[in-house]
Amino acid sequence: MEAKPRVGFIGLGVMGKPMARRLLEAGYPLTVWNRTRSKMESLISAGAKGASSPKEVAENSDIVITMVTDSPDVEEVVLGPSGVIEGAREGLILIDMSTISPYVTRRIASRLAEKGVVMLDAPVSGGDIGAEKGTLSIMVGGPKEAYEKCLPIFKVLGKRITHMGPNGAGQMTKLCNQVICAINIQAVCEGLTLAAKAGLNLERFLEVVTAGAAGSWMLSNLGPKMIKGDLEPGFRIRHQLKDLRLVLEAASNLKLPLPGTALVQQMLRAVEAEGLGEKGTQALIVAMEKLAGFKVRGRSGTET
Ligand code: NAP
């Protein structure tokens, strides 16, 4: 049997840490780096090697995965001082699984190509739950040959993996995904607020509606959290605002109106203005409550 490639993992946040753990558990020799070093500890105790910089991660890896926040963050850990590019040899594959700009992705890919490094953009959908369980949807852009080489790794992390086209196509797919997610969560908030105001039992409401045509990931996973008032992330409001900024930039470049997305962006801004930017996107219910002058969280409804 062929030896498993050495994998490097940069960015051990809500998503990165469970993804890195899955790779370690699947037997990949793993080197990790995180800006806040304390987040590396549990993986090092579990058998990963801790690096002192992204450069050192690259020196010890055949494939490097980045899972950081935004475009400038990927640029920093890949192209910046002591970045991946400084430790990379020809043939290394960089997989960026963060959600960033498709345009910046293409720029990074061509800088890396000058050094013989191949890049795949492979953003994900499925949340922290999907990261833990290895059930993410992974949308990949970049050379097909590199995609095929990395498939065994993607299969440890996700259950639906699709090659979408050249570099940037993965990120563009993710932005379209975010449009659907954003409007869907707004729909969940409005449906729940109406149900609460009308005095329906909210647990029973979710139970029946989830099984019908209105069923969705947002409804199943975030609906119960909204009712309980559990606002912990998950997917942070601040990150969804970043994603919708990228969506609206892309739409603007393409001269495309996206009115629903723009509306939800403003609702999320209102939540951020309440000081809740670090909370999960289910905190959108707080903005809805403000508009309604009515509290949904903590309300189960009548028993009639
Ligand atoms: P998170 O918990 O906030 O973690 C972000 C990670 O990036 C941390 O490890 C952070 O390091 C690191 N980082 C950020 N900027 C950096 C920089 N300039 N240099 C070095 N490290 C940097 O975020 P997350 O939820 O894991 O999300 C990661 C990415 O996945 C984002 O692009 C997000 O949009 C996307 N995503 C998230 C979800 C979700 O449900 N959470 C779902 C799909 C996609 P520190 O620990 O030092 O802060």
XYZ file of C-alpha atoms and ligand atoms in Angstrom:
352
model
C 0.000 0.000 0.000
C 1.254 3.495 -0.875
C 2.342 5.640 2.107
C -0.056 8.421 2.989
C 1.144 11.918 2.028
C 2.289 14.204 4.836
C -0.404 16.793 5.505
C 0.017 20.259 7.010
C -2.896 22.136 8.567
C -2.967 25.907 9.149
C -5.866 27.480 11.083
C -7.372 25.500 13.930
C -10.581 27.407 14.594
C -14.149 26.116 14.883
C -13.793 24.325 11.529
C -10.065 23.676 11.211
C -9.533 21.852 14.473
C -12.077 19.048 13.965
C -11.020 18.706 10.311
C -7.356 18.341 11.321
C -8.350 15.846 14.000
C -10.172 13.699 11.455
C -7.079 13.609 9.225
C -4.909 12.584 12.165
C -7.368 9.864 13.120
C -7.388 8.648 9.502
C -3.632 8.044 9.778
C -2.174 11.036 7.903
C 1.160 12.258 9.308
C 0.068 15.754 10.388
C 1.900 19.020 11.094
C -0.207 21.887 12.457
C 0.182 25.615 13.004
C -2.189 28.132 14.545
C -1.582 31.834 15.221
C -2.865 31.406 18.771
C -0.568 28.593 19.806
C -2.740 27.226 22.620
C -5.218 25.887 20.016
C -2.516 23.490 18.764
C -2.118 21.704 22.098
C -4.892 19.106 21.948
C -3.791 18.007 18.454
C -0.144 17.794 19.496
C -1.168 15.616 22.454
C -3.081 13.430 19.989
C 0.065 12.889 17.869
C 0.366 15.868 15.486
C 3.633 17.759 15.109
C 3.471 21.473 16.061
C 5.227 23.926 13.735
C 6.491 27.417 14.549
C 5.307 29.006 11.270
C 3.364 28.266 8.066
C 6.797 28.029 6.374
C 7.757 25.172 8.698
C 4.412 23.465 7.998
C 5.234 23.558 4.261
C 8.755 22.214 4.842
C 7.235 19.157 6.556
C 4.322 18.481 4.196
C 3.355 17.217 0.757
C -0.100 18.791 0.970
C -0.906 21.902 3.016
C -4.449 22.864 3.989
C -5.385 26.398 5.057
C -8.586 27.109 7.006
C -8.377 30.746 8.109
C -10.836 33.618 7.861
C -10.691 36.019 4.921
C -8.706 36.774 1.732
C -5.980 38.881 3.446
C -5.513 36.111 6.029
C -4.905 33.459 3.360
C -2.542 35.871 1.581
C -0.679 36.386 4.843
C -0.213 32.716 5.776
C 0.568 31.637 2.211
C 2.475 34.524 0.621
C 3.549 36.601 3.655
C 6.782 36.498 5.651
C 7.395 32.946 6.954
C 4.431 31.910 4.802
C 3.835 28.597 3.038
C 5.535 29.846 -0.145
C 8.848 30.234 1.692
C 8.921 26.592 2.779
C 7.354 25.053 -0.331
C 9.078 22.847 -2.865
C 7.967 22.180 -6.417
C 5.080 19.689 -6.433
C 3.555 20.762 -3.125
C -0.233 21.123 -3.247
C -1.927 23.893 -1.293
C -5.626 23.375 -0.554
C -7.355 26.504 0.709
C -10.599 25.497 2.422
C -11.405 28.958 3.850
C -14.154 31.010 2.190
C -12.429 33.875 0.385
C -12.650 35.942 -2.789
C -12.500 33.943 -6.047
C -10.506 36.810 -7.577
C -7.878 36.786 -4.808
C -7.786 32.985 -5.083
C -6.747 33.216 -8.719
C -4.022 35.710 -7.822
C -2.630 33.457 -5.084
C -2.765 30.423 -7.400
C -0.679 32.177 -10.054
C 1.903 33.382 -7.489
C 2.228 29.798 -6.229
C 2.454 28.420 -9.777
C 5.632 30.493 -10.297
C 7.192 28.247 -7.617
C 5.757 25.014 -9.015
C 3.119 24.804 -6.267
C -0.401 23.787 -7.322
C -3.374 25.360 -5.561
C -6.885 24.033 -5.100
C -9.650 26.253 -3.722
C -11.911 23.921 -1.753
C -14.366 25.821 0.435
C -16.887 23.829 2.392
C -20.491 23.875 3.520
C -22.039 21.929 6.396
C -20.900 23.864 9.439
C -19.069 22.799 12.582
C -21.304 19.717 12.741
C -20.197 18.656 9.243
C -16.554 19.305 10.182
C -16.840 17.053 13.249
C -18.655 14.277 11.429
C -16.800 14.441 8.106
C -19.993 15.184 6.214
C -19.036 18.502 4.596
C -19.896 19.426 1.023
C -16.635 20.384 -0.652
C -16.597 22.499 -3.830
C -13.265 22.413 -5.580
C -11.568 24.655 -8.145
C -8.160 24.029 -9.704
C -6.311 21.486 -11.839
C -8.185 18.184 -12.129
C -5.040 16.097 -11.606
C -4.351 17.709 -8.231
C -8.027 17.317 -7.321
C -7.812 13.587 -8.005
C -4.627 13.282 -5.953
C -6.343 14.979 -3.010
C -9.623 13.043 -3.228
C -8.710 10.576 -0.439
C -8.147 13.560 1.874
C -11.378 15.238 0.831
C -13.193 11.970 1.530
C -12.039 12.047 5.153
C -13.573 15.517 5.515
C -16.675 15.449 3.397
C -19.369 13.304 1.865
C -20.125 15.271 -1.318
C -17.015 16.414 -3.165
C -17.353 18.087 -6.556
C -14.792 19.467 -8.968
C -16.287 22.713 -10.274
C -13.642 23.920 -12.759
C -10.460 26.023 -12.701
C -9.148 28.034 -9.721
C -11.837 30.332 -8.339
C -14.714 28.063 -9.396
C -14.831 26.452 -5.938
C -15.008 29.833 -4.199
C -17.614 31.142 -6.657
C -19.744 28.056 -5.934
C -19.431 28.712 -2.205
C -20.583 32.328 -2.666
C -23.707 31.109 -4.492
C -24.222 28.626 -1.640
C -24.063 31.516 0.831
C -26.811 33.400 -1.006
C -29.111 30.431 -0.481
C -28.050 29.962 3.153
C -28.518 33.657 3.995
C -32.002 33.972 2.553
C -32.973 30.629 4.029
C -32.033 31.658 7.556
C -34.022 34.868 7.147
C -36.989 32.695 6.111
C -36.548 30.519 9.215
C -36.492 33.623 11.441
C -39.650 35.060 9.869
C -41.532 31.758 9.991
C -40.612 31.210 13.635
C -41.510 34.767 14.612
C -44.940 34.466 13.024
C -45.467 31.071 14.682
C -44.461 32.488 18.083
C -46.602 35.605 17.762
C -49.585 33.451 16.747
C -49.063 31.393 19.920
C -48.135 28.096 18.252
C -46.065 25.551 20.134
C -42.654 26.121 18.580
C -41.196 22.651 19.197
C -44.166 21.035 17.506
C -44.050 23.661 14.758
C -40.433 22.732 13.963
C -41.188 19.020 14.133
C -43.901 19.098 11.492
C -42.506 21.805 9.231
C -39.020 20.278 9.102
C -40.506 17.117 7.591
C -42.287 18.984 4.793
C -41.342 21.154 1.833
C -39.977 23.904 4.093
C -37.411 21.525 5.582
C -33.773 22.673 5.357
C -30.388 22.424 7.088
C -31.003 25.858 8.629
C -34.408 24.892 9.957
C -33.232 21.558 11.411
C -29.977 22.789 12.929
C -30.581 26.440 13.787
C -34.339 26.521 14.399
C -34.034 24.623 17.733
C -31.138 26.886 18.790
C -33.205 30.004 18.068
C -36.046 28.731 20.220
C -33.685 27.897 23.090
C -31.836 31.191 22.720
C -28.536 29.337 22.186
C -26.504 31.848 20.167
C -23.091 30.148 20.348
C -21.247 29.611 17.018
C -21.266 27.557 14.721
C -20.859 29.971 11.927
C -20.189 33.454 13.208
C -22.272 36.507 12.168
C -18.945 38.254 11.428
C -18.020 35.499 8.948
C -21.406 35.526 7.236
C -21.040 39.312 6.821
C -17.630 38.650 5.235
C -19.171 36.091 2.878
C -22.045 38.368 1.865
C -19.559 41.182 1.222
C -17.756 38.779 -1.167
C -21.086 37.771 -2.757
C -22.138 41.373 -3.340
C -18.687 42.262 -4.723
C -18.948 39.385 -7.200
C -22.528 40.384 -8.103
C -21.400 43.960 -8.600
C -18.555 42.823 -10.901
C -21.124 40.825 -12.871
C -23.686 43.690 -12.778
C -26.233 41.439 -11.109
C -28.896 42.537 -8.603
C -29.305 40.275 -5.547
C -31.995 42.058 -3.521
C -32.696 39.262 -1.010
C -29.008 38.897 -0.150
C -28.606 42.658 0.299
C -31.557 42.695 2.694
C -30.155 39.877 4.825
C -26.761 41.604 4.865
C -28.425 44.649 6.459
C -30.243 42.466 8.995
C -26.931 40.825 9.955
C -25.364 44.273 10.317
C -28.088 45.149 12.796
C -27.165 42.027 14.799
C -23.484 42.995 14.682
C -24.387 46.507 15.859
C -25.939 44.859 18.927
C -22.435 43.541 19.759
C -23.245 40.003 18.602
C -20.764 39.650 15.689
C -18.985 36.699 17.318
C -22.251 34.792 17.856
C -23.633 32.189 15.434
C -25.825 33.159 12.483
C -28.903 31.952 14.397
C -28.516 35.292 16.247
C -30.328 36.790 13.245
C -33.432 36.070 15.316
C -32.372 38.971 17.587
C -32.772 41.484 14.723
C -36.112 39.933 13.825
C -37.280 40.246 17.443
C -36.286 43.926 17.444
C -38.332 44.584 14.309
C -41.264 42.624 15.695
C -41.069 44.149 19.196
C -41.561 40.588 20.390
C -39.295 37.938 21.912
C -39.136 34.533 20.210
C -36.206 33.072 22.191
C -37.214 31.073 25.223
C -40.842 30.910 24.122
C -42.309 27.503 23.466
C -45.876 28.624 22.811
C -49.233 27.351 23.977
C -50.108 23.747 24.746
C -53.553 23.873 23.163
P -12.728 30.712 13.426
O -13.205 29.763 14.436
O -12.851 32.186 13.681
O -11.185 30.385 13.107
C -10.427 31.162 12.238
C -9.033 30.600 12.200
O -8.230 31.374 11.308
C -8.309 30.668 13.555
O -7.488 29.535 13.676
C -7.485 31.946 13.426
O -6.354 31.976 14.268
C -7.073 31.845 11.975
N -6.683 33.141 11.398
C -7.503 34.151 11.033
N -6.779 35.172 10.509
C -5.489 34.778 10.527
C -4.281 35.384 10.117
N -4.261 36.605 9.551
N -3.128 34.697 10.294
C -3.140 33.465 10.849
N -4.250 32.828 11.270
C -5.421 33.487 11.093
O -13.415 30.460 11.998
P -14.079 29.136 11.391
O -15.520 29.116 11.737
O -13.221 27.968 11.681
O -14.012 29.511 9.825
C -12.849 29.326 9.039
C -13.221 29.534 7.564
O -14.197 28.569 7.192
C -13.826 30.905 7.251
O -13.407 31.338 5.993
C -15.319 30.615 7.266
O -16.033 31.545 6.477
C -15.353 29.214 6.685
N -16.518 28.388 7.044
C -16.976 28.332 8.337
C -18.076 27.535 8.633
C -18.636 27.440 10.038
O -19.769 26.927 10.191
N -17.943 27.873 11.074
C -18.709 26.783 7.630
C -18.199 26.829 6.339
C -17.108 27.631 6.062
P -6.510 32.434 15.830
O -6.916 31.190 16.557
O -5.152 32.916 16.211
O -7.542 33.515 15.870
